[in-house]
Coordinates of C-alpha atoms and ligand atoms in Angstrom, one line a residue:
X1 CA -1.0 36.6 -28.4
X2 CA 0.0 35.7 -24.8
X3 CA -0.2 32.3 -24.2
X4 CA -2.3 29.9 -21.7
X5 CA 0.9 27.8 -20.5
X6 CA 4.7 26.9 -21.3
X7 CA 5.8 23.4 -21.2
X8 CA 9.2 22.8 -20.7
X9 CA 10.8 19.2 -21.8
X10 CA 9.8 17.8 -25.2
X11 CA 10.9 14.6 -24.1
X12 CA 8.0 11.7 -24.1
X13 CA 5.5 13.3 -21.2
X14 CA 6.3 17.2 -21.9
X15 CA 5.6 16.7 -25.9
X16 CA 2.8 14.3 -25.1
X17 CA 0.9 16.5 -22.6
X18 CA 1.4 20.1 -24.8
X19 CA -0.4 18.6 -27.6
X20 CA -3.3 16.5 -25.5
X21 CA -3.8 20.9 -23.9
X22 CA -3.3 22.4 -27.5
X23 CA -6.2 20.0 -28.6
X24 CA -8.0 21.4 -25.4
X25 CA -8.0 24.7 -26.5
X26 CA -5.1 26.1 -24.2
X27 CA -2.3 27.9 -26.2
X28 CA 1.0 26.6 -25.3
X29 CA 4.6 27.9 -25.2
X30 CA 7.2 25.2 -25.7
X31 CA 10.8 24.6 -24.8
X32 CA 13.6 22.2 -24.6
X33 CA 17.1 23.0 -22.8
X34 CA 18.7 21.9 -25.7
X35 CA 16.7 22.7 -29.1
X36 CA 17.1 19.3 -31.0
X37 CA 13.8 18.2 -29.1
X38 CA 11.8 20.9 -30.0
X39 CA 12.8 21.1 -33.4
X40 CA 12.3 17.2 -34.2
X41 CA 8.9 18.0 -32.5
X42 CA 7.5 20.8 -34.3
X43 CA 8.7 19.3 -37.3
X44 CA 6.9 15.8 -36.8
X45 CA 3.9 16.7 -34.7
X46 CA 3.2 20.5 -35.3
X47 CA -0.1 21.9 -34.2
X48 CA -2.0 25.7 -34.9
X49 CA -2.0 26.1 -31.0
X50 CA 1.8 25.3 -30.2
X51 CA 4.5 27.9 -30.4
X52 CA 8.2 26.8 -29.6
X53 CA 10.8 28.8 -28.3
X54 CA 14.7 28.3 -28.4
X55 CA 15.2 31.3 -25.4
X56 CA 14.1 30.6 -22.3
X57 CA 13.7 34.8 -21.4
X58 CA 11.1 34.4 -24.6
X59 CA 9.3 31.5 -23.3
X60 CA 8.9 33.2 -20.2
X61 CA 7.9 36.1 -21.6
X62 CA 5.3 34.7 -23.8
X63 CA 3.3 33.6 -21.4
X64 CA -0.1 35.3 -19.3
X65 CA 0.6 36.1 -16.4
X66 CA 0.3 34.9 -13.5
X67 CA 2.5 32.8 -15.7
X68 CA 2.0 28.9 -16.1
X69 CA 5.0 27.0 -16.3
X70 CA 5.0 23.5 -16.5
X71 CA 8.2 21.2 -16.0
X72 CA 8.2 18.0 -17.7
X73 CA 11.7 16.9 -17.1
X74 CA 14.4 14.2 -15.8
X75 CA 13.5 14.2 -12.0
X76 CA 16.6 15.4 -9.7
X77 CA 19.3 18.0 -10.2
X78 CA 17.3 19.1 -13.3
X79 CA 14.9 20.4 -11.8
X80 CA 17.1 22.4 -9.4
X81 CA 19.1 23.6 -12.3
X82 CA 16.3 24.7 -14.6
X83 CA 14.5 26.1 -11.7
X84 CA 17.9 28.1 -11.0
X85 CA 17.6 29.0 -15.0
X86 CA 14.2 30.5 -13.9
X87 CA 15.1 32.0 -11.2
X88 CA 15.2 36.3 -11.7
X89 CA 12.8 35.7 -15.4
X90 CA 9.7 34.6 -13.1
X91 CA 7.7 37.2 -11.0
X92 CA 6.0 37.3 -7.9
X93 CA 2.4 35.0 -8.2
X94 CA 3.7 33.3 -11.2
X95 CA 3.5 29.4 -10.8
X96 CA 6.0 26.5 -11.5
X97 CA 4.9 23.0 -11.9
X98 CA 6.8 20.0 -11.5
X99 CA 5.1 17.2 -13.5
X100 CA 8.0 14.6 -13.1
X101 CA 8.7 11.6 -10.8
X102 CA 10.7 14.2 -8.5
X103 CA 10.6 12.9 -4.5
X104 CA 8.3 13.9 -2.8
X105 CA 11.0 15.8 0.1
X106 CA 12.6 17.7 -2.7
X107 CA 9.4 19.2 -3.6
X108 CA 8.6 20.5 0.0
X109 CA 12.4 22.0 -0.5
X110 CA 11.6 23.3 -3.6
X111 CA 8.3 24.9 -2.3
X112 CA 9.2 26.6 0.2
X113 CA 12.6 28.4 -1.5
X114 CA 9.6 29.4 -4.5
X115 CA 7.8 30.9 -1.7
X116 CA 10.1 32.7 0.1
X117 CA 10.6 34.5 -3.7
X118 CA 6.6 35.1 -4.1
X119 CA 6.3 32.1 -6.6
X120 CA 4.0 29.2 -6.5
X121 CA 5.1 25.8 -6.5
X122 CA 3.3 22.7 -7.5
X123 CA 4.2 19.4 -7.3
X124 CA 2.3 17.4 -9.5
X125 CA 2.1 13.6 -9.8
X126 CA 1.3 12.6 -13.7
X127 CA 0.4 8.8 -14.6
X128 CA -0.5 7.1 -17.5
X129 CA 2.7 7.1 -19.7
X130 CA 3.0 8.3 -23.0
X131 CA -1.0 7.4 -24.5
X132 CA -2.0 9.1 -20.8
X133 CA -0.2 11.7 -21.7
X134 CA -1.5 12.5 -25.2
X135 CA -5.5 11.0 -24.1
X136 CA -6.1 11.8 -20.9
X137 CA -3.6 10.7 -17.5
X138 CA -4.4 11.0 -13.8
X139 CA -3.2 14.2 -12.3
X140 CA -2.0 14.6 -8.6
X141 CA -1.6 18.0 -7.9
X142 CA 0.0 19.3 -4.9
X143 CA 1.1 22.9 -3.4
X144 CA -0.5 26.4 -2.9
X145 CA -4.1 25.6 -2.9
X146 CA -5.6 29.3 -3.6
X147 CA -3.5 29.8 -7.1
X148 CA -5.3 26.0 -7.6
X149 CA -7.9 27.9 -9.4
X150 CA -5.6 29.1 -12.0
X151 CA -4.2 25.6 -13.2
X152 CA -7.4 24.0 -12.7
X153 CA -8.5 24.6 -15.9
X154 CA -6.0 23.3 -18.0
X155 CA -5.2 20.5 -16.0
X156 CA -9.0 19.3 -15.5
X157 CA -9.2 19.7 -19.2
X158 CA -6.7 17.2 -20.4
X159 CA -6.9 14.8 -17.5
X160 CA -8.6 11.3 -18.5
X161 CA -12.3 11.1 -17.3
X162 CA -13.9 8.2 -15.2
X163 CA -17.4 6.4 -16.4
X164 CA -19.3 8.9 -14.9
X165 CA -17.4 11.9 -16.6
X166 CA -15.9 13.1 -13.8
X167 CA -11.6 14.3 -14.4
X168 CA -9.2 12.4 -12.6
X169 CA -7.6 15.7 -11.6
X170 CA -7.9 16.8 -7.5
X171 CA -5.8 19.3 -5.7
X172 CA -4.5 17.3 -3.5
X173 CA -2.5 19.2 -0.3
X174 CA 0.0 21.7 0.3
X175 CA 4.1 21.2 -0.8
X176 CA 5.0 17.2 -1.6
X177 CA 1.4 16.0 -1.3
X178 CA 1.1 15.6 -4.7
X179 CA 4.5 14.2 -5.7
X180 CA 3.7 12.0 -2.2
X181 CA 0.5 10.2 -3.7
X182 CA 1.9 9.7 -7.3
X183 CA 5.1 7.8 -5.4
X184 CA 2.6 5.7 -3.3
X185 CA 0.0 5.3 -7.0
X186 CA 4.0 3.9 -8.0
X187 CA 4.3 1.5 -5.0
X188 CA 0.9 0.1 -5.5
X189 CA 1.4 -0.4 -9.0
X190 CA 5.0 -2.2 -7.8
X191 CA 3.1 -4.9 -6.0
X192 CA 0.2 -4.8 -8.2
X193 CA 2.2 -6.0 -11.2
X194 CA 4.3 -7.9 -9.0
X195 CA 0.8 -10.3 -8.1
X196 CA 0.1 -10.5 -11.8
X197 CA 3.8 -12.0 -12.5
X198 CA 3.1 -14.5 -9.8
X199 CA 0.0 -15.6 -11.1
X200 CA 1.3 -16.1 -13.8
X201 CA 4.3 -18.2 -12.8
X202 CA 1.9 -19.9 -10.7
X203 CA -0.2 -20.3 -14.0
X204 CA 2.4 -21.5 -16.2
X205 CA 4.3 -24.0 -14.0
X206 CA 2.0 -25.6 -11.4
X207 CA -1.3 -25.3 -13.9
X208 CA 0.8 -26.2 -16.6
X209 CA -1.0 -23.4 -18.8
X210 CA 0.3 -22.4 -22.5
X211 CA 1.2 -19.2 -23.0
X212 CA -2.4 -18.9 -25.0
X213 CA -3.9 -20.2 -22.3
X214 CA -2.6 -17.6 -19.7
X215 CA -3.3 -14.9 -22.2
X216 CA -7.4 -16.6 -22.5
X217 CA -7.1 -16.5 -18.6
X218 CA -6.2 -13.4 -18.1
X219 CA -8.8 -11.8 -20.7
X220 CA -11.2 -13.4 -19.0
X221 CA -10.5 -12.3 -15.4
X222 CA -10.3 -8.9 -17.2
X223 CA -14.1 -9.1 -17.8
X224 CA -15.1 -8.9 -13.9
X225 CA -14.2 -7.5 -11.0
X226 CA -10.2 -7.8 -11.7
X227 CA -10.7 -5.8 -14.6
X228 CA -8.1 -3.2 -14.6
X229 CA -5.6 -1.7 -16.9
X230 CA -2.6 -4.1 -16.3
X231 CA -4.5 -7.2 -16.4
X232 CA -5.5 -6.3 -19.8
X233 CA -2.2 -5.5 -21.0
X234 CA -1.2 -8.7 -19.6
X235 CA -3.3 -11.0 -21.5
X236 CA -2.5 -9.0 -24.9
X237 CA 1.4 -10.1 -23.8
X238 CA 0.6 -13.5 -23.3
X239 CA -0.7 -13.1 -26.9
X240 CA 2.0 -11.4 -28.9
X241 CA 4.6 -13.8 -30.8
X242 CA 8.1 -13.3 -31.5
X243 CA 8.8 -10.2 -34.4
X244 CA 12.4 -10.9 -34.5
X245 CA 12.6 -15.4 -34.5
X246 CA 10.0 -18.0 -33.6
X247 CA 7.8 -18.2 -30.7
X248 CA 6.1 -15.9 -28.3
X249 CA 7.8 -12.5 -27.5
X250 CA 7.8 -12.7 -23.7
X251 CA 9.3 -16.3 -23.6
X252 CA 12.4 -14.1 -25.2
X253 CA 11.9 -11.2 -22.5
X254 CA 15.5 -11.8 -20.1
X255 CA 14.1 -12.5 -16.5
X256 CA 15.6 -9.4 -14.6
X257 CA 13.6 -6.2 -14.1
X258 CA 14.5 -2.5 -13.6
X259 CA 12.8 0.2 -11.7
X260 CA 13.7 3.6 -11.5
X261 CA 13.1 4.2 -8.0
X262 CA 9.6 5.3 -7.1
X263 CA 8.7 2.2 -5.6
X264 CA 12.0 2.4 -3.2
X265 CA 10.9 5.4 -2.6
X266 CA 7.6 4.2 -1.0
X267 CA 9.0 1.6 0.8
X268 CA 11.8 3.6 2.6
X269 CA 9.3 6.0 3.3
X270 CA 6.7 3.5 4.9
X271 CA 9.9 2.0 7.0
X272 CA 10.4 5.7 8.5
X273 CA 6.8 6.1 9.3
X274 CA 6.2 2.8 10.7
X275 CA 3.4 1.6 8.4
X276 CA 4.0 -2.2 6.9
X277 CA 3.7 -2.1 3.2
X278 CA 5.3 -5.3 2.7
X279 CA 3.7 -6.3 -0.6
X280 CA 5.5 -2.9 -1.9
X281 CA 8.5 -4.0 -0.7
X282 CA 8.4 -7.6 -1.5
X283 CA 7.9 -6.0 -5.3
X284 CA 11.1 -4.1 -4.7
X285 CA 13.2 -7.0 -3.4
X286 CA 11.5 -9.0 -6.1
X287 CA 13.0 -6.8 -8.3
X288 CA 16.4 -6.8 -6.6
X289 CA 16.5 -10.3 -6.3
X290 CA 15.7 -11.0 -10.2
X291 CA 19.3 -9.4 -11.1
X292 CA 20.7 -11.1 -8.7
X293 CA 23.9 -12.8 -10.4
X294 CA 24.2 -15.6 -8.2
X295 CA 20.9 -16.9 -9.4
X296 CA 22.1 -19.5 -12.4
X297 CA 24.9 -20.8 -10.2
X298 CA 22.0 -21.7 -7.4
X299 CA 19.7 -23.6 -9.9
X300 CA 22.4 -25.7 -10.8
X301 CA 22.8 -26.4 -7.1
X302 CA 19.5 -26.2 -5.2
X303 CA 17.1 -28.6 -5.7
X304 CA 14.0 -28.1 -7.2
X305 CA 10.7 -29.8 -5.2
X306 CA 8.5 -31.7 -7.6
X307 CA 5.0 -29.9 -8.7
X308 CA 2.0 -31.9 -7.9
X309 CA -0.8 -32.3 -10.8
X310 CA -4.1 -29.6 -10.3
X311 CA -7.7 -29.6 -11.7
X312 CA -6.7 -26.7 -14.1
X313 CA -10.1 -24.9 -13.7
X314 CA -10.6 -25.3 -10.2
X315 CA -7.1 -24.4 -9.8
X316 CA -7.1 -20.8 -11.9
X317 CA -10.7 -20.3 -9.7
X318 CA -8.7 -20.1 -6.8
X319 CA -6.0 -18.3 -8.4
X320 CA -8.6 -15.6 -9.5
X321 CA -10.1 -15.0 -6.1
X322 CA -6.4 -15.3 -4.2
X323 CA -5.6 -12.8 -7.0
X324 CA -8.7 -10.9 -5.6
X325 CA -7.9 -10.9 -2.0
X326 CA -4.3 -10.3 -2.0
X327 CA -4.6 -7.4 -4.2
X328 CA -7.3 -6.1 -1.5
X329 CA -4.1 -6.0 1.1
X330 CA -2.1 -4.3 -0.9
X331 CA -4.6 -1.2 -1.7
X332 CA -5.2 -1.5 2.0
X333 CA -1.1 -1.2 3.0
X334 CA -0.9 1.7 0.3
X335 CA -3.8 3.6 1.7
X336 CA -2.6 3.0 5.3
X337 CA 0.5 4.9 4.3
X338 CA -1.6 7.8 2.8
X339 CA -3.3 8.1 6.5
X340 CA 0.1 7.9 8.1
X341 CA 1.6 10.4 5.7
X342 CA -1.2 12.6 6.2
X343 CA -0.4 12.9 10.4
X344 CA 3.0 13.1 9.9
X345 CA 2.9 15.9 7.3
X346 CA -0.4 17.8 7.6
X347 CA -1.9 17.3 4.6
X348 CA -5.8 16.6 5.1
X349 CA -5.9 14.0 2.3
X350 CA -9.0 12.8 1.2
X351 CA -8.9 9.0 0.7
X352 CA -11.9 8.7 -1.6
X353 CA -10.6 11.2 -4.1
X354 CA -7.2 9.9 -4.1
X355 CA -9.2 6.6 -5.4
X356 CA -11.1 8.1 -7.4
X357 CA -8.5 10.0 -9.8
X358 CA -7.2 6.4 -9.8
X359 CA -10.1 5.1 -11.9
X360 CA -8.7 5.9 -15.0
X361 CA -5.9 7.3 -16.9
X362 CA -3.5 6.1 -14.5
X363 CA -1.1 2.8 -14.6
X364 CA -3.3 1.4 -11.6
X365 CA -6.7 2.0 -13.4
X366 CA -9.2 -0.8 -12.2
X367 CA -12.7 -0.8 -11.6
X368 CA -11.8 -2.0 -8.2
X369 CA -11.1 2.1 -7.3
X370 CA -14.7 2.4 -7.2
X371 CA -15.2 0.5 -4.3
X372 CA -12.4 1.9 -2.3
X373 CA -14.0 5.5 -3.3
X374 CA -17.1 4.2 -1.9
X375 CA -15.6 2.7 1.1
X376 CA -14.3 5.9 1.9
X377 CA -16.7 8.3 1.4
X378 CA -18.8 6.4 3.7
X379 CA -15.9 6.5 6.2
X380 CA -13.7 9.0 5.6
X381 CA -11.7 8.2 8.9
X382 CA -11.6 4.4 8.2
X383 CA -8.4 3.1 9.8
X384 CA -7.5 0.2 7.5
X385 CA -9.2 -0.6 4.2
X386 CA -10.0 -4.3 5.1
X387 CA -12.7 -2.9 7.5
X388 CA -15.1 -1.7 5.3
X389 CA -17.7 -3.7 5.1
X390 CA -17.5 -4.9 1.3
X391 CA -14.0 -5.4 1.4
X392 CA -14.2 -7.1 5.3
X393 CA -16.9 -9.5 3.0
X394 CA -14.7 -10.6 0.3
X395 CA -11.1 -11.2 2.8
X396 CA -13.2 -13.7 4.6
X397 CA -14.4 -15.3 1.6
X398 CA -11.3 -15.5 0.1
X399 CA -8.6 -15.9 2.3
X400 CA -9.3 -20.2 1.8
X401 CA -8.1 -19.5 -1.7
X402 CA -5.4 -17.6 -0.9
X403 CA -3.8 -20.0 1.8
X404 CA -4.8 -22.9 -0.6
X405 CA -2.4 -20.8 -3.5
X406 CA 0.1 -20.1 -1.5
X407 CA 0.6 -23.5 0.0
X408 CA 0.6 -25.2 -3.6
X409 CA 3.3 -22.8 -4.4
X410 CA 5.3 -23.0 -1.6
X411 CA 5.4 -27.0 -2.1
X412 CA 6.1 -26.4 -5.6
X413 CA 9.2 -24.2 -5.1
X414 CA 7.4 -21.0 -7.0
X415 CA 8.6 -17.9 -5.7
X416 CA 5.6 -15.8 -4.4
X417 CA 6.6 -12.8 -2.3
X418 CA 3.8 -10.7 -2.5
X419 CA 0.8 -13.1 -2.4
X420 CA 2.5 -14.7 1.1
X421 CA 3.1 -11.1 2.3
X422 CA -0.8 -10.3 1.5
X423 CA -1.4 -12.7 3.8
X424 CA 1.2 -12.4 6.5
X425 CA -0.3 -8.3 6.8
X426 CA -3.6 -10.1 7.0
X427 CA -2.8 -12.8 9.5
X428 CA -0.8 -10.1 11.7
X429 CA -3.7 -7.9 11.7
X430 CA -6.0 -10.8 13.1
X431 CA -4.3 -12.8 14.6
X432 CA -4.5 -12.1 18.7
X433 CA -0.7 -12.4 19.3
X434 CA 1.6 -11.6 17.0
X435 CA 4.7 -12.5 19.3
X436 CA 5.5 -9.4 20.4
X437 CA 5.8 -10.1 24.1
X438 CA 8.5 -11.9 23.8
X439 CA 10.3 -8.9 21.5
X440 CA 9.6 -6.7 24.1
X441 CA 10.8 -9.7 27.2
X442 CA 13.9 -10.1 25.1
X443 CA 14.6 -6.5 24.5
X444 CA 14.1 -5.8 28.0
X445 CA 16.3 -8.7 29.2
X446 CA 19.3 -7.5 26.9
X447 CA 18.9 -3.6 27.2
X448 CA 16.0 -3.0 30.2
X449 CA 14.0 -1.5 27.6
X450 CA 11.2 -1.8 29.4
X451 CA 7.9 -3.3 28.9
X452 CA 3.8 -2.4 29.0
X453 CA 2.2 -5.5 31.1
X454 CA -1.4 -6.6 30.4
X455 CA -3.1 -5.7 33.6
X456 CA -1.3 -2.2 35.5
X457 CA -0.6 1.1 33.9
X458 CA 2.8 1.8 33.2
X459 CA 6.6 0.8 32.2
X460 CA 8.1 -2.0 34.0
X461 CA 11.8 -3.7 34.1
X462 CA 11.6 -7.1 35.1
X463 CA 15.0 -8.4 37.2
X464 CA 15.3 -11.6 34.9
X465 CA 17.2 -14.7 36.4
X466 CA 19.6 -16.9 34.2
X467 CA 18.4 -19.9 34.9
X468 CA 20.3 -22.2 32.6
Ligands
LIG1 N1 7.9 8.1 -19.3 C1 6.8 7.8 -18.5 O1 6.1 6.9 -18.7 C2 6.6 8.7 -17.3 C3 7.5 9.6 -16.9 N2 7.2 10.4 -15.8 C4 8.2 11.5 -15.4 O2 8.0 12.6 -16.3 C5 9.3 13.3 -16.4 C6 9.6 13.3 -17.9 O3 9.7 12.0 -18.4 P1 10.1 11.6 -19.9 O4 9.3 12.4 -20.8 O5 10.0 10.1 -20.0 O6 11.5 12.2 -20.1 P2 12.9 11.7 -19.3 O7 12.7 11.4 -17.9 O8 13.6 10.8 -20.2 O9 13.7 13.2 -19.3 C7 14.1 13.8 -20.5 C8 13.8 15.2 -20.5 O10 14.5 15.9 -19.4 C9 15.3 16.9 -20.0 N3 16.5 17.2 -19.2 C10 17.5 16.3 -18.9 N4 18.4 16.9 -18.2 C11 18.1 18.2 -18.1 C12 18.6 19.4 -17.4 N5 19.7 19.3 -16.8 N6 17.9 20.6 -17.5 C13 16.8 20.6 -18.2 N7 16.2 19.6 -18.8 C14 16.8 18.4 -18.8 C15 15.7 16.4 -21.4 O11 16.2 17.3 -22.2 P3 17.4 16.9 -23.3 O12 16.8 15.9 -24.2 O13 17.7 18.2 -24.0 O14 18.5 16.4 -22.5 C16 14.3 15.9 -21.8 O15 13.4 16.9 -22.2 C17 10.3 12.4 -15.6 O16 10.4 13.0 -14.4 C18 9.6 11.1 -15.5 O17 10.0 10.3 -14.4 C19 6.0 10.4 -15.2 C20 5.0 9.5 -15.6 C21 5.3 8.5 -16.6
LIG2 O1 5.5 6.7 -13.2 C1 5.4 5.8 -14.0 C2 4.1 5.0 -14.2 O2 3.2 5.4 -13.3 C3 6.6 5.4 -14.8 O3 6.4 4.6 -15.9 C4 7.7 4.8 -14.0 O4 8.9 4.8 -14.7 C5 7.4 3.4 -13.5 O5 8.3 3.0 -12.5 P1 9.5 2.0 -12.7 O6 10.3 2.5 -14.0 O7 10.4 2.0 -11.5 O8 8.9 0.6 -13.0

């Protein structure tokens, strides 16, 4: 019998995702470039409704047509190469999907030389990790819209579902859209995390909290309106001891992380459009900066300020709501660059279901998505997040507590890039000058760039005087 769809990559995702759509009813082709995956996985996981193949002409040719190929492989020249592999077995209508991290540009590449040969190309943005996989991830996808209603089946099927039942599975836009949003899901998730580690640095060395403590903390800001898939993981961390000597596991963890580029990704991207996503960035630098190797030779050198003594709870209070607020900016910089991106590239995305595929399956899940669905159903056209009227209500409560964090850790010496960029995009954004006048007198005294004056229409050039 024909089957539904042919996944290619029994790697983690690929292997994951053909099981969670066998389980669905879907019958699925399977295939690895080299066979070793596919053996070791029909072996260990078989399943009635999965077939594998060790041809790729087979695979291809098992499949209904218009054929449903999915690609769940190492992002980059793989693709290219298997889609060159591809490339005289597929036939006009057919459709290729490319579930992996690829960047977003490639895809638009990759979409139009498919279309050019009659064959549909999606770009499709896939979060959750391996247990998304297998139960249920969000699902981004982007390309042809009218063969949408050919995947939208499958991919509805095994997508997680939010508290009111609804998939987190949208067609997104035409050519990178998808591949765009899952980078930007990436970015948020960057800073995100990236307010988590300070809070808890903040927590552990200015509130002098034990690691159970931190881990009680978290849980419990995991029962409100923080509550969110990483904050949970978070406190079960803070809980885990050592498997392999004494102690906690994460006091053994080196202090240097690694990303694989997504978040880059995001930030070089905002930088070319313009938009500030500085909490994104402040992640990625963060990231940069904790491999740095000069960093044990500068402890030994620069001194350290002394931390003042807190009111622990009154202290983790304002660490909760600072939490809060700063997280606010950085859903609001994220979604900025989704408007931008949308100009720039045509795309007609719709903010409010962006969010709401967000809401669970996905790395970012939170129950804070809601509200930003809200927020943008009721204003589809919003300019900046921070204007909706819920959101508006809790920045002014909370930006005391955020100040009041920030200061306490910048006396104390505790490195906290992304809650003092949260607050820099805020204070930019409402502050009446933000300096810029003299940018613009000093660019036009050095280069007559020109300036825009306050009070008449047009470019001037001022004929400025040395006077010292
Ligand atoms: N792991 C995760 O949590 C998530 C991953 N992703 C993305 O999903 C995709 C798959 O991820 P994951 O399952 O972790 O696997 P990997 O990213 O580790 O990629 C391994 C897979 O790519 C295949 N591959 C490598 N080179 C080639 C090639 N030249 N031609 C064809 N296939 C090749 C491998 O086959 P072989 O073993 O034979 O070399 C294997 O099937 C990636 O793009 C990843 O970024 C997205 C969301 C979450
Ligand atoms: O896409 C993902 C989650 O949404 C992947 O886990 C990705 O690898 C995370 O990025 P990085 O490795 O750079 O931290």
């Amino acid at each position: 019998m024909a089957k539904d769809i042919g996944v290619v990559g029994m790697a983690v995702m690929g292997s994951n995702l053909a099981l969670n759509m066998a389980d669905h009813g879907f019958d699925v082709a399977v295939y690895n470039y080299t066979p070793d995956l596919t053996e070791k996985f029909v072996a260990e996981r078989p399943h009635e409704k999965i077939t594998p193949y060790y041809d790729l002409k087979e695979f291809v040719q098992s499949l209904k047509r218009p054929r449903k190929i999915m690609l769940m492989i190492m992002a980059g020249a793989p693709v290219d190469s298997m889609l060159a592999s591809l490339d005289g077995l597929l036939e006009e209508g057919d459709i290729v999907i490319d579930g992996g991290n690829s960047f977003f540009e490639d895809t638009r590449r990759r979409y139009d030389a498919c279309k050019a040969k009659g064959i549909h190309f999606y770009g499709m943005g896939i979060s959750g990790g391996e247990t998304g996989a297998r139960r249920g991830p969000a699902i981004m996808p982007g390309g042809h819209k009218e063969s949408y209603a050919e995947i939208k089946d499958v991919y509805e099927a095994i997508a997680a579902k939010a508290d009111d039942g609804k998939p987190c599975c949208t067609y997104i836009g035409e050519d990178g859209a998808g591949h765009f949003v899952k980078m930007v899901h990436n970015g948020i998730e960057y800073a995100d995390m990236q307010l988590i580690a300070e809070a808890y640095l903040l927590m552990k060395y200015v509130g002098k909290f034990t690691n159970r403590e931190i881990s009680e903390t978290f849980h419990r800001w995991n029962q409100g309106e923080l509550k969110s898939f990483l904050i949970g993981i978070a406190a079960d961390i803070f809980a885990e001891e050592d498997d392999l000597a004494d102690g906690d596991i994460i006091d053994k963890i080196v202090d240097a992380a690694g990303q694989k580029g997504t978040g880059r990704w995001t930030s070089l991207e905002a930088l070319k459009l313009g938009v500030n996503i500085s909490m994104i960035t402040a992640a990625c630098n963060t990231r940069g900066s904790s491999n740095d190797t000069g960093r044990k030779a500068a402890q030994e050198v620069i001194a350290a300020p002394s931390v003042a003594a807190v009111d622990k709870e009154k202290f983790a209070e304002d660490l909760r709501t600072a939490l809060y607020t700063a997280k606010i900016m950085a859903y609001a910089q994220g979604f900025s660059l989704y408007r931008k991106a949308s100009e720039e590239y045509g795309w007609d995305l719709n903010y409010g279901a962006i969010a709401s595929i967000f809401r669970a399956g996905c790395i970012i899940q939170a129950v804070f998505l809601n509200k930003i669905t809200e927020a943008y159903e009721k204003n589809p056209s919003m300019e900046n997040l921070v204007f909706d009227e819920f959101f508006l209500s809790r920045v002014n409560s909370g930006l005391g507590s955020l100040r009041k964090i920030i200061s306490l850790a910048v006396l104390s010496g505790i490195p906290v890039p992304a809650f003092v960029n949260g607050l820099e995009y805020i204070d930019l954004l409402r502050s009446p000058s933000v300096g810029a006048n003299l940018i613009q007198g000093l660019r036009d005294y050095f280069g007559a760039h020109t300036f825009k004056r306050i009070d008449k229409e047009g470019s001037f050039h001022h004929d400025w005087k040395q006077h010292y």
